[in-house]
Each structure stands twice: as structure tokens, then as C-alpha cells.
PDB file of C-alpha atoms and ligand atoms in Angstrom:
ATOM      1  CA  UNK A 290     -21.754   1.670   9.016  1.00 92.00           C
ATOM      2  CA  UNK A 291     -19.903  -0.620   6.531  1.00 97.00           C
ATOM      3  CA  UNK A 292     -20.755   0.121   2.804  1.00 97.00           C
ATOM      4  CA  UNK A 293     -20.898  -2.789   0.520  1.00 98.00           C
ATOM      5  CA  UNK A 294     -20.994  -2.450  -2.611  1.00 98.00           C
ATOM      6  CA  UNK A 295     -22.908  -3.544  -5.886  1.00 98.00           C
ATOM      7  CA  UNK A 296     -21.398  -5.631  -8.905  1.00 97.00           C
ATOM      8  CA  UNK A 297     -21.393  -2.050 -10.813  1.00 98.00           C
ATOM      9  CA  UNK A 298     -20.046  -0.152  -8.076  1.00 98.00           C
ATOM     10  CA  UNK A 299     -17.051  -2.668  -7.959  1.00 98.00           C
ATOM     11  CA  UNK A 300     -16.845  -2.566 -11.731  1.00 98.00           C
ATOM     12  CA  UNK A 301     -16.588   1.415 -11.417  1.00 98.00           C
ATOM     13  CA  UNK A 302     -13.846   0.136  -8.407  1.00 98.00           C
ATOM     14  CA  UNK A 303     -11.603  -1.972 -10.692  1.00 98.00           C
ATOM     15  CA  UNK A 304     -11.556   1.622 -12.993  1.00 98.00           C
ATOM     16  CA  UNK A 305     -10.028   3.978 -10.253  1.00 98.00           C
ATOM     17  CA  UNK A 306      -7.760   0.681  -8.949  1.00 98.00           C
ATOM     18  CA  UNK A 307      -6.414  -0.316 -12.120  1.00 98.00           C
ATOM     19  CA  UNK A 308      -5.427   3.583 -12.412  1.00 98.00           C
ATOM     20  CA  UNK A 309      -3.642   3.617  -9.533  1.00 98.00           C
ATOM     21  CA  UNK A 310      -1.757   0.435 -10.748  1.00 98.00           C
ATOM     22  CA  UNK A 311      -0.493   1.963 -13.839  1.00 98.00           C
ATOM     23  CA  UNK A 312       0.170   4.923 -11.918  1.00 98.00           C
ATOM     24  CA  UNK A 313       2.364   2.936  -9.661  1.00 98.00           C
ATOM     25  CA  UNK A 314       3.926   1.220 -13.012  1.00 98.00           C
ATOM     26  CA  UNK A 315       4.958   5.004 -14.481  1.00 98.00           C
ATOM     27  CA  UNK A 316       6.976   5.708 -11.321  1.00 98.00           C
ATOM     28  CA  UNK A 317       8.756   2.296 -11.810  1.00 97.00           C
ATOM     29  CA  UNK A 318       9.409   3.189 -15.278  1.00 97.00           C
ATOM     30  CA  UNK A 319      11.190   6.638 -14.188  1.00 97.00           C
ATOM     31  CA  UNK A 320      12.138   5.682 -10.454  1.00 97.00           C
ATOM     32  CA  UNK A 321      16.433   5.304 -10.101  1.00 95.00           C
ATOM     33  CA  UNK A 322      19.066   7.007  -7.954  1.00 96.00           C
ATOM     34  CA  UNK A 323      19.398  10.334  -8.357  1.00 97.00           C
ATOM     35  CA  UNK A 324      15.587  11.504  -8.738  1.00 98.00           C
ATOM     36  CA  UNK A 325      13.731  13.702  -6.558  1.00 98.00           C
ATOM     37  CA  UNK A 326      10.539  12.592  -4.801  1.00 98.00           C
ATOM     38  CA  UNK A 327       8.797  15.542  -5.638  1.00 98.00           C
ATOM     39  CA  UNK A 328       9.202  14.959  -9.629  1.00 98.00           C
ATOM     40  CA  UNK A 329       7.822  11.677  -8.855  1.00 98.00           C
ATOM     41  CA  UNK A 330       4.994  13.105  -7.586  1.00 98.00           C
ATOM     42  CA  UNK A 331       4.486  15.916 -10.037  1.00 98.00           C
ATOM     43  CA  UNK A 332       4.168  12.581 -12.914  1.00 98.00           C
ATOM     44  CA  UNK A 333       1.956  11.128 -10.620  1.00 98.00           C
ATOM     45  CA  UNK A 334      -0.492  13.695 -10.474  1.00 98.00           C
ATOM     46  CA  UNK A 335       0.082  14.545 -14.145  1.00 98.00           C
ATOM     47  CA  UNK A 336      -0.999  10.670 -14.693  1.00 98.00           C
ATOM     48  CA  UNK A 337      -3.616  10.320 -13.211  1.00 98.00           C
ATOM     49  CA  UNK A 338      -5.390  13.495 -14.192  1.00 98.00           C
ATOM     50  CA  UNK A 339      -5.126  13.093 -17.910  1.00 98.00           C
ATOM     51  CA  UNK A 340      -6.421   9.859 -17.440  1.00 98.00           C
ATOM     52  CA  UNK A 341      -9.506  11.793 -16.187  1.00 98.00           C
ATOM     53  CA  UNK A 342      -9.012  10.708 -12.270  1.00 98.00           C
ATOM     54  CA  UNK A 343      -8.429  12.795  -9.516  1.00 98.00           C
ATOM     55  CA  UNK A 344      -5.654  11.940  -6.710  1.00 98.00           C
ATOM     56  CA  UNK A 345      -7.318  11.095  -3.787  1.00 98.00           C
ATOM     57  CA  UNK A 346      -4.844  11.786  -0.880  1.00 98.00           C
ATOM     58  CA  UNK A 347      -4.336  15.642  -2.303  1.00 98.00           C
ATOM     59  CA  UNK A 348      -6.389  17.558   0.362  1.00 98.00           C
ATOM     60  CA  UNK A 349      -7.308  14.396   1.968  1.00 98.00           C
ATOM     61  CA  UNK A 350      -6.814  15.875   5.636  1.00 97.00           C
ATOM     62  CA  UNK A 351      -4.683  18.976   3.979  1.00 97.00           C
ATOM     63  CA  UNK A 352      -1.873  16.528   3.044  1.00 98.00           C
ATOM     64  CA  UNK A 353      -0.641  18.135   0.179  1.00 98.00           C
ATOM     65  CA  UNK A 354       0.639  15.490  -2.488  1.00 98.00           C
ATOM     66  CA  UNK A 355      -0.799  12.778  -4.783  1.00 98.00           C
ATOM     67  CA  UNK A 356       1.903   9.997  -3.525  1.00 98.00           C
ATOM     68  CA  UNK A 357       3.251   9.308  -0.135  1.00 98.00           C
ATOM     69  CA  UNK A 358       6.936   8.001  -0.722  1.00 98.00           C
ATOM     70  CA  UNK A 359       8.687   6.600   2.600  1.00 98.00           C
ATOM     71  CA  UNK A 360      12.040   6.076   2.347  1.00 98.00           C
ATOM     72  CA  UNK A 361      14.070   3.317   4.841  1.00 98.00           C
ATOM     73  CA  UNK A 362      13.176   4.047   8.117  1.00 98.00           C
ATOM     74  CA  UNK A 363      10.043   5.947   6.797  1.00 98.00           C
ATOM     75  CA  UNK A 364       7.317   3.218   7.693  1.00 98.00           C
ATOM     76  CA  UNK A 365       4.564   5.434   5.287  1.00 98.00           C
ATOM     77  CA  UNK A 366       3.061   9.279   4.595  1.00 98.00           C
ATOM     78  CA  UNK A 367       6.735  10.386   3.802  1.00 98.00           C
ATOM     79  CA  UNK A 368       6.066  13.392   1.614  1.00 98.00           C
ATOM     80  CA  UNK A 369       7.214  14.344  -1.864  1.00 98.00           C
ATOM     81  CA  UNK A 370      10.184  16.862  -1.858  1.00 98.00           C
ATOM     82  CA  UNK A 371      13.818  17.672  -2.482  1.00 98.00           C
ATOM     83  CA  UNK A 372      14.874  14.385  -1.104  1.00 98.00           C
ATOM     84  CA  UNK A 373      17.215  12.781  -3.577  1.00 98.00           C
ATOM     85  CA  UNK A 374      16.975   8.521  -3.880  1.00 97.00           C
ATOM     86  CA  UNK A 375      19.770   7.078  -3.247  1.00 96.00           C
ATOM     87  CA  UNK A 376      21.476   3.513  -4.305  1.00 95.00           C
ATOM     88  CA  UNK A 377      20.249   1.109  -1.749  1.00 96.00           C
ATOM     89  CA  UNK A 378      17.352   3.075  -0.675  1.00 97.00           C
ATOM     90  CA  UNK A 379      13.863   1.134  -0.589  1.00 98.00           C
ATOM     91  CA  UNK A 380      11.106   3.446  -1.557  1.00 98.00           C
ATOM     92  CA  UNK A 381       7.678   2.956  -0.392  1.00 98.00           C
ATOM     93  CA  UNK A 382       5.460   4.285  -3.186  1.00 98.00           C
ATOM     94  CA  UNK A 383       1.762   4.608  -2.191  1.00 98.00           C
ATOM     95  CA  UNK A 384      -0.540   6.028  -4.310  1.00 98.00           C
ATOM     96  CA  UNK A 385      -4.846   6.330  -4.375  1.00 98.00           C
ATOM     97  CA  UNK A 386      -7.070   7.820  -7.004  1.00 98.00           C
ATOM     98  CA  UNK A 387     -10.870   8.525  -7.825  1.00 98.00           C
ATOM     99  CA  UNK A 388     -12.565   7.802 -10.958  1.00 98.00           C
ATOM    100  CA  UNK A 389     -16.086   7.807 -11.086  1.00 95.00           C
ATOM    101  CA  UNK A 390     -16.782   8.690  -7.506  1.00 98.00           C
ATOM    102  CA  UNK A 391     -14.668   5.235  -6.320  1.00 98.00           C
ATOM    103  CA  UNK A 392     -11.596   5.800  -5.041  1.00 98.00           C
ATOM    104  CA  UNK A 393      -8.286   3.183  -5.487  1.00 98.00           C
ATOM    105  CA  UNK A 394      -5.335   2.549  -3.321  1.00 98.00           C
ATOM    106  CA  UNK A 395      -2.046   0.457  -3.568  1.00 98.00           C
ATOM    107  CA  UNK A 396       1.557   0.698  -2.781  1.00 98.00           C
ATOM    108  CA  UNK A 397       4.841  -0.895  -3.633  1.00 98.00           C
ATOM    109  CA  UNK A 398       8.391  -0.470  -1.944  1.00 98.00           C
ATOM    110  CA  UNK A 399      11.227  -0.602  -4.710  1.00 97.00           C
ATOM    111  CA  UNK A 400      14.936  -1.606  -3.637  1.00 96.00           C
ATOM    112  CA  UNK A 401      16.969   0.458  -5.992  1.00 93.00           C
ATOM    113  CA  UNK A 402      20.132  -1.303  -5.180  1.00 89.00           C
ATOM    114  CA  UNK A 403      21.816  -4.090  -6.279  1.00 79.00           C
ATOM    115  CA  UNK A 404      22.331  -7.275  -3.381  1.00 87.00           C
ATOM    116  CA  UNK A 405      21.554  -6.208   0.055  1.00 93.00           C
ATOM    117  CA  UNK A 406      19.650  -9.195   1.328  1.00 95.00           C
ATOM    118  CA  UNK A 407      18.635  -8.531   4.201  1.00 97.00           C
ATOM    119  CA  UNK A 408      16.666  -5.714   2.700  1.00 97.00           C
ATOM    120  CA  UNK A 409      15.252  -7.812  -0.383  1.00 96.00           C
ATOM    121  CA  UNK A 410      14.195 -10.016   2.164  1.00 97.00           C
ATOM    122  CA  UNK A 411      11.900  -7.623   4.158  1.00 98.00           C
ATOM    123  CA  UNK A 412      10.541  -6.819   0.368  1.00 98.00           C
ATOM    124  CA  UNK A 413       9.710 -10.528  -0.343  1.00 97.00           C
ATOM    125  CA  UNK A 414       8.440 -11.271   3.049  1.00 98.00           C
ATOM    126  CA  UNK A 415       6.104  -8.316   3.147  1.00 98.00           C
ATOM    127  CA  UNK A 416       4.709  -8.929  -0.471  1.00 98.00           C
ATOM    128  CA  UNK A 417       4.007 -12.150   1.199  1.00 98.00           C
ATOM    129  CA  UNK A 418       2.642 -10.767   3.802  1.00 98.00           C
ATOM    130  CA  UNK A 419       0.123  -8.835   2.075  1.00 98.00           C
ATOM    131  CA  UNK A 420      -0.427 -12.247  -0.327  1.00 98.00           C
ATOM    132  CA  UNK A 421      -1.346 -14.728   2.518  1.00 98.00           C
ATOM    133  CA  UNK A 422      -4.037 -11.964   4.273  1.00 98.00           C
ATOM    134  CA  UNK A 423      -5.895 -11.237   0.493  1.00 98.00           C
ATOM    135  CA  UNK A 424      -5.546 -15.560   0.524  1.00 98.00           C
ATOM    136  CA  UNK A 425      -7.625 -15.300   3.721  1.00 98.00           C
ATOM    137  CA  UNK A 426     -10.190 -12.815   2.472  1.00 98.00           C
ATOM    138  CA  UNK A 427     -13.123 -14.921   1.473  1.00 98.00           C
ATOM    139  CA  UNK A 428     -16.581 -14.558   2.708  1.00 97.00           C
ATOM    140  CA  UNK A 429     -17.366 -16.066   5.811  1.00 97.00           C
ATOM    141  CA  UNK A 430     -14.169 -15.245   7.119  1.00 98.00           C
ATOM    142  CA  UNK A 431     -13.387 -12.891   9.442  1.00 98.00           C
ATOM    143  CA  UNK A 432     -11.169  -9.372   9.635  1.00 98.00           C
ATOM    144  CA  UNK A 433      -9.357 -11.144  12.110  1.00 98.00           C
ATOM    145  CA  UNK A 434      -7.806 -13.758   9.862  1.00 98.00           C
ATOM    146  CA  UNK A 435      -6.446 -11.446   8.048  1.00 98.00           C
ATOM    147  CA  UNK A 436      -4.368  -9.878  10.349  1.00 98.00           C
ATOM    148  CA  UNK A 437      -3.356 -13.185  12.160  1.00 98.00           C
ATOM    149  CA  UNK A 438      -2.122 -14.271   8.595  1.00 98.00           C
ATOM    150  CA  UNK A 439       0.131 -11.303   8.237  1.00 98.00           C
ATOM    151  CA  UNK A 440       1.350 -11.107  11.262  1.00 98.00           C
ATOM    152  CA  UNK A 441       1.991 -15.087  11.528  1.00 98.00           C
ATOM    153  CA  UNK A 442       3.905 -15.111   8.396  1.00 98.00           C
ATOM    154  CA  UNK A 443       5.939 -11.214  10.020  1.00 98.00           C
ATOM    155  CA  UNK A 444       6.978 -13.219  12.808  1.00 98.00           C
ATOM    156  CA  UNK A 445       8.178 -15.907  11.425  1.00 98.00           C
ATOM    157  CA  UNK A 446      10.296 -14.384   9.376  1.00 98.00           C
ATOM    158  CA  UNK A 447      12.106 -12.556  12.694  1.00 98.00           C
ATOM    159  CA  UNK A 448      10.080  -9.040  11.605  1.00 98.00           C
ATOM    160  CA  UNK A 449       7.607  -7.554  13.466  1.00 98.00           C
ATOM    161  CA  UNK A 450       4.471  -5.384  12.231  1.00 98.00           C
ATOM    162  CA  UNK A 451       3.428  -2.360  12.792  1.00 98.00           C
ATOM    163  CA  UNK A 452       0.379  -1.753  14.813  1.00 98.00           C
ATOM    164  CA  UNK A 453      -0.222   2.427  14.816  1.00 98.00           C
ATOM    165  CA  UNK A 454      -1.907   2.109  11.597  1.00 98.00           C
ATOM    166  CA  UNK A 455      -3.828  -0.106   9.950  1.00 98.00           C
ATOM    167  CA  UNK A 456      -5.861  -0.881   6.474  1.00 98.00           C
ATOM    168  CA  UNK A 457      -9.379   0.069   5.857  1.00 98.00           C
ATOM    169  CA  UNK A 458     -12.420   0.190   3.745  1.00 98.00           C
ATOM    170  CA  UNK A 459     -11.850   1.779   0.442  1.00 98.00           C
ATOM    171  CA  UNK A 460     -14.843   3.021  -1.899  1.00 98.00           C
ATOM    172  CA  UNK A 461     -16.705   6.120  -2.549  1.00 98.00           C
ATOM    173  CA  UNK A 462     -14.014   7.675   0.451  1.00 98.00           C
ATOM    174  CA  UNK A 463     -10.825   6.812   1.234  1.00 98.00           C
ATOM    175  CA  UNK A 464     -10.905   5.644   4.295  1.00 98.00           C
ATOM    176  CA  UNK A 465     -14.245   3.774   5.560  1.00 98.00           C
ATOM    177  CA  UNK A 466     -15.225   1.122   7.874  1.00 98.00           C
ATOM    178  CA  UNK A 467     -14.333  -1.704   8.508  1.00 98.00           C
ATOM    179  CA  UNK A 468     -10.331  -1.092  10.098  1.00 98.00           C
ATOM    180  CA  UNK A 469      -8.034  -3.604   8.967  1.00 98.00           C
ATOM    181  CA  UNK A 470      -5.192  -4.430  11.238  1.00 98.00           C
ATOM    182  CA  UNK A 471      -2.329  -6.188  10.221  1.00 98.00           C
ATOM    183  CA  UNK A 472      -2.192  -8.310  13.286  1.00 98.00           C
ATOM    184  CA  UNK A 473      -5.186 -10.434  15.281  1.00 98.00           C
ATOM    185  CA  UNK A 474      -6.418 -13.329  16.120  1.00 98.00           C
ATOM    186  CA  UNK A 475      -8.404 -16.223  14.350  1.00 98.00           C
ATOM    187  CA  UNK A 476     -11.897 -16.192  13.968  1.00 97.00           C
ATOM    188  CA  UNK A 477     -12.375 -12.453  15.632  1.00 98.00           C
ATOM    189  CA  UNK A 478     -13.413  -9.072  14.029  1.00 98.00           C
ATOM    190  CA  UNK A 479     -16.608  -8.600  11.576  1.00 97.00           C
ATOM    191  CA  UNK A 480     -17.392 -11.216   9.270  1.00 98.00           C
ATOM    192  CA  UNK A 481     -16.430 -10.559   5.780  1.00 98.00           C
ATOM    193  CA  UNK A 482     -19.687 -10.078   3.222  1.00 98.00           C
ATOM    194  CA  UNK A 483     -19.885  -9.768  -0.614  1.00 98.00           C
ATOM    195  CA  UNK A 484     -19.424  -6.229  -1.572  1.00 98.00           C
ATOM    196  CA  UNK A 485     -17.511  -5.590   1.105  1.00 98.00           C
ATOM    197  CA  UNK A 486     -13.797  -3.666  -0.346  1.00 98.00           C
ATOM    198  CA  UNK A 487     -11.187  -2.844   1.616  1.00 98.00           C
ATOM    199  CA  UNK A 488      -7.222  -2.204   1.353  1.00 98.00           C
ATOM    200  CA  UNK A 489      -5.287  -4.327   3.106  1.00 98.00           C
ATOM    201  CA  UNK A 490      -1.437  -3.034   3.421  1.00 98.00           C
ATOM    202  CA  UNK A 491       0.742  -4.711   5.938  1.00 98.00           C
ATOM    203  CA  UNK A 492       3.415  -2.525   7.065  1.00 98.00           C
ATOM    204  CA  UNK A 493       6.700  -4.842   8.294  1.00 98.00           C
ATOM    205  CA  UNK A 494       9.582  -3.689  10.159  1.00 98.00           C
ATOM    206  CA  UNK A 495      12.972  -5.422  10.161  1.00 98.00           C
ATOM    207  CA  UNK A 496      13.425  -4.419  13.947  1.00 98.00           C
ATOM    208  CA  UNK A 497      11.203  -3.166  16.418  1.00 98.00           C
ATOM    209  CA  UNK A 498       7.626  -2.434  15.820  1.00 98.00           C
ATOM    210  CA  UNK A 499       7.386   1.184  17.262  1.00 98.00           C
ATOM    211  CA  UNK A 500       6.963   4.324  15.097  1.00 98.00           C
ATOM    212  CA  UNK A 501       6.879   7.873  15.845  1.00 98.00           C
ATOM    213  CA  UNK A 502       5.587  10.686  14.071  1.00 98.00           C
ATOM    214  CA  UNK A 503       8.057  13.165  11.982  1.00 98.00           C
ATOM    215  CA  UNK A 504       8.177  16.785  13.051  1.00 97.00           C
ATOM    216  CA  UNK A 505       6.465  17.523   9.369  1.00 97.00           C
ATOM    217  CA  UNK A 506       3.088  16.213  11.326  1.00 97.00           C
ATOM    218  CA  UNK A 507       2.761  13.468   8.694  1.00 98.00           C
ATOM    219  CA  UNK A 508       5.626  11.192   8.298  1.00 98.00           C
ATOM    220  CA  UNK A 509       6.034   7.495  10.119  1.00 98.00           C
ATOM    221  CA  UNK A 510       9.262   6.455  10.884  1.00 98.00           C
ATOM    222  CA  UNK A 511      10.552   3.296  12.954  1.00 98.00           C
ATOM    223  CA  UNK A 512      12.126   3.967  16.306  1.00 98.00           C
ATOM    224  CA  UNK A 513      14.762   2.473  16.183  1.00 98.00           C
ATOM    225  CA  UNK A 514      15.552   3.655  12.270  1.00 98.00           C
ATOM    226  CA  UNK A 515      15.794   0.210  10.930  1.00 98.00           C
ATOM    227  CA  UNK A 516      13.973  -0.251   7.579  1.00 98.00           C
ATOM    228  CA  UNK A 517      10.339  -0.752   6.905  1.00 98.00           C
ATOM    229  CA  UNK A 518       8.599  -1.793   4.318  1.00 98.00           C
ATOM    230  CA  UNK A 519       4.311  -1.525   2.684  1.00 98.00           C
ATOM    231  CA  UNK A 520       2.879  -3.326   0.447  1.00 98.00           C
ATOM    232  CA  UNK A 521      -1.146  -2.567  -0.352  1.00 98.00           C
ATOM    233  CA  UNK A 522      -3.952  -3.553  -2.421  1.00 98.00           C
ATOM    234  CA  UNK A 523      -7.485  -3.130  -2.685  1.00 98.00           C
ATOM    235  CA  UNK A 524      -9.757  -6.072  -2.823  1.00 98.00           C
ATOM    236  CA  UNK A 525     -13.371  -6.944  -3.241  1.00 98.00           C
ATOM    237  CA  UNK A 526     -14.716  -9.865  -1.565  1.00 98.00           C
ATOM    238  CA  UNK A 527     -17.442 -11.552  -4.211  1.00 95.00           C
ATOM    239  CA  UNK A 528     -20.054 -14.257  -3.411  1.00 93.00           C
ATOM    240  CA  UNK A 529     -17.492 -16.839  -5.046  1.00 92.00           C
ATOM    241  CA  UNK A 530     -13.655 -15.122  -4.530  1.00 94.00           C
ATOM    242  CA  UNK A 531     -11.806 -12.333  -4.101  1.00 96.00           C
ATOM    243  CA  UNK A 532     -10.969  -9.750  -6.640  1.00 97.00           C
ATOM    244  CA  UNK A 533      -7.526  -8.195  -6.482  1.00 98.00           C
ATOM    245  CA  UNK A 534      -8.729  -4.910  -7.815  1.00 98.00           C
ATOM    246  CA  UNK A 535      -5.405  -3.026  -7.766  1.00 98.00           C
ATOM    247  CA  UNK A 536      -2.605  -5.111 -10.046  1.00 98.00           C
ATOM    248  CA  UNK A 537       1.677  -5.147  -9.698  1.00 98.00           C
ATOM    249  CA  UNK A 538       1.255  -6.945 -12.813  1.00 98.00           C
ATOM    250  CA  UNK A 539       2.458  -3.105 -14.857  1.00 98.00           C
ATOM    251  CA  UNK A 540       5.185  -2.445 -12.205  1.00 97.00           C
ATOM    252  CA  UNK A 541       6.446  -6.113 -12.605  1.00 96.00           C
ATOM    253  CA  UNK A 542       6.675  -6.283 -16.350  1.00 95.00           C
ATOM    254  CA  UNK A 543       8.781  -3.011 -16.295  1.00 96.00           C
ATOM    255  CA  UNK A 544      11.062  -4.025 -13.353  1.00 93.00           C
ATOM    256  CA  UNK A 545      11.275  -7.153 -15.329  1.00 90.00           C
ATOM    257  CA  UNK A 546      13.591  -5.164 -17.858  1.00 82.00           C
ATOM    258  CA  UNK A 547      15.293  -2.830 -15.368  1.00 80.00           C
ATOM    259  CA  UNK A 548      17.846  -2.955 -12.755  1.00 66.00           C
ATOM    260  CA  UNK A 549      15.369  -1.985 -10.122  1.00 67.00           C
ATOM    261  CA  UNK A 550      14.739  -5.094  -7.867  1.00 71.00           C
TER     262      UNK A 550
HETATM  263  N1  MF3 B 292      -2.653   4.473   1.538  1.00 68.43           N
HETATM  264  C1  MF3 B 292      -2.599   5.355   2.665  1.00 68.43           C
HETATM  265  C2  MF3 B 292      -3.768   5.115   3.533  1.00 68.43           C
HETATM  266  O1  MF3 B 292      -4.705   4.566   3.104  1.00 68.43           O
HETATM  267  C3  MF3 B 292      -2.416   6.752   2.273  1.00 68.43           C
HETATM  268  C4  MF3 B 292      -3.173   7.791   2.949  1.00 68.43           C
HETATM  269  S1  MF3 B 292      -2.208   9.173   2.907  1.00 68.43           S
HETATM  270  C5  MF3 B 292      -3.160  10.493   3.101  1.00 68.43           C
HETATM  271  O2  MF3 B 292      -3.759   5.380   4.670  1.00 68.43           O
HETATM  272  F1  MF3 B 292      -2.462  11.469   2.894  1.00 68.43           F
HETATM  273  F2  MF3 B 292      -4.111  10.458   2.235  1.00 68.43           F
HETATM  274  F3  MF3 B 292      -3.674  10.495   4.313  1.00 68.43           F
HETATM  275 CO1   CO B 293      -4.578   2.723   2.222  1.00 68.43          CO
END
């Protein structure tokens, strides 16, 4: 059963996304070599609870932190720990929170080094990625163009995408129907209705597109350890457009001023 959703309920949806936005934007603000994951995650949490929200992946499934934060190879789920960044690293931060009984979900990989292209590259080309499927998410259309979108633009680019998981309906749970791949074909899949909100976050590898499970039971990593990169948003479709719910705008302006790329 697919959920869609009222004009108030995606009011109540632009609350708990616009949280997780600024949430993302207060890890930006603090993110540099040198820092543990886990301290990321303890502001995280911190955030978003005294702005009244609760994290949404915390006990989602028992996993056990408010961000995932995949690291290189790390395609997504890495968890919060000791793990020191690094210069050069790119950090996948991907965070989801409930306000109101809505949840929100987005994620941004950060390159905290100075001029590897080939690794700003993936980072443009997935943003793009993510860009040119929300382009394609108008009513009438289908899931499929989504994916064929993403994974057009992956190709092209000589990257290929990652097909284990996927993006999803997002509203009063997490995860809800419909499944959102980041790869398909024209003009297949459900057709896309008003109210309908889902994340879509393409997940791009610079080699191969095969990932294997960590022995931790929860992070993704590529096979062949080349980097990976996610980029995620949640979206409503209206009768008219599409409503980025979820912002970079707050990340960007504070990048804007820093060294992080
Ligand atoms: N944004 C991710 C997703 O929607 C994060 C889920 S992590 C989990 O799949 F821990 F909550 F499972
Ligand atoms: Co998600």
C-alpha cells in the first residue's frame, strides 16, 4: 500500500526535512580531519533533539546511531565510532529525523581534501545524479524514469550505480512503499501521484558496482574498495511540481566559507 499524503501532512514533512537539513549543515560546520565519527554523531543527536525531533534511524532495526557516515569505499550504513577523518577522505553523511510523526531523510558526501579530481568528480556527478532523477519526478511519470535518469547520467560519466539498495517512500515510517531504484527503464514502475513522498538517493561507484556487507552486519562497502559516493533527498510530488523537501542550501552556505569542498 503506497501512502500519499495530504497538503498538511507534507507541510508537517517539510518540518522534520528541513531538520534534517540543518542537521546535515551543523556537521559541515564542525566536520575536518582529525574528528571522530562518533562526536559527529553525538552533535547530531544532540541537534536534533533540542530541536524537539527524534532521530529516526536510532533503533530503526537495532542500528544504534542517529547518522550513518561511510567513508571511501563505504558505499552507506558505516557507523559512528573511533574512526578518525582523514585529509582526502569523502564522508558520506546521512542523516533522518521525526517531527510530528513525519519522518525526514537526506545525505551529503564531503571531500575534505584539497584537489583530487577524480574524487570531486564522483561528488559532482552524483549530486547530478540525484538532480536529473528529482528533474524527472513529476506526476504522470513513472518510478522508472527516475532510475533510468540516474543511471543514464552514472554511465556516462564511466561510473556505475549501485543496485543492492535502493530509495524509498519516506513519511510517517522510514522506509515505505514505493522502492526507488537508482537504475530502470523509461516509462516502467508505478506511476507517480500527488502526495506521493519518497527519498531518492543514488549511490555511484567510481569502479565496479558490487558491494558486500561489513562484518559489523551493517556497513556497505564496494568490492573492489574504490570510492563511492550518496547523495539523498526527500521530495513530494504536488499536483503542479515537485517539492525538494530536504535543502543543501545550509551545508552550501557554510562550505561556501570553509576549506571543505
Ligand atoms: N537513509 C538511509 C536509508 O534510508 C538510512 C537508513 S539507516 C538505518 O536507507 F539505520 F536506519 F537503517
Ligand atoms: Co533513505
Amino acid at each position: 500500500m503506497i501512502y500519499y499524503k495530504s497538503l498538511d501532512e507534507i507541510e508537517l514533512m517539510r518540518k522534520s526535512s528541513v531538520l534534517v537539513s540543518k542537521t546535515l549543515s551543523e556537521i559541515a560546520k564542525v566536520i575536518k580531519p582529525g574528528i571522530s565519527t562518533s562526536s559527529l554523531d553525538v552533535l547530531a543527536e544532540d541537534f536534533i533533539r533540542s530541536n524537539g525531533g527524534v532521530p529516526s534511524f536510532k533503533g530503526y532495526r537495532s542500528y544504534p546511531y542517529t547518522l550513518c557516515i561511510s567513508i571511501n569505499d563505504q558505499v552507506v550504513h558505516g557507523m559512528p565510532g573511533k574512526r578518525i577523518i582523514y585529509e582526502d577522505d569523502i564522508v558520506s553523511v546521512d542523516c533522518g529525523a521525526c517531527l510530528n510523526g513525519f519522518h525526514g531523510d537526506s545525505a551529503y558526501t564531503f571531500y575534505l581534501g584539497d584537489n583530487d579530481k577524480s574524487k570531486i568528480q564522483l561528488l559532482k556527478t552524483t549530486k547530478e545524479c540525484l538532480e536529473l532523477g528529482i528533474k524527472r519526478a513529476l506526476v504522470g511519470m513513472r518510478i522508472g524514469d527516475i532510475g533510468e535518469a540516474i543511471q543514464t547520467h552514472a554511465v556516462k560519466e564511466g561510473y556505475s550505480v549501485v543496485r543492492d539498495l535502493i530509495g524509498h517512500g519516506v513519511g510517517k515510517k522510514l522506509h515505505e512503499k514505493p522502492e526507488v531504484p537508482n537504475f530502470g527503464k523509461r516509462g516502467s514502475g508505478i506511476v507517480l501521484r500527488e502526495g506521493l513522498t519518497i527519498a531518492i538517493e543514488p549511490m555511484i561507484n567510481m569502479g565496479k558496482k558490487e558491494v558486500f556487507t561489513e562484518r559489523d552486519n551493517w556497513t556497505v562497502s564496494t568490492k573492489d574498495g574504490l570510492p563511492s559516493a550518496h547523495f539523498e533527498h526527500t521530495i513530494a510530488i504536488g499536483k503542479e511540481s515537485t517539492e525538494v523537501l530536504t535543502t543543501f542550501k545550509y551545508i552550501e552556505e557554510v562550505l561556501s566559507n570553509s576549506l571543505v569542498y
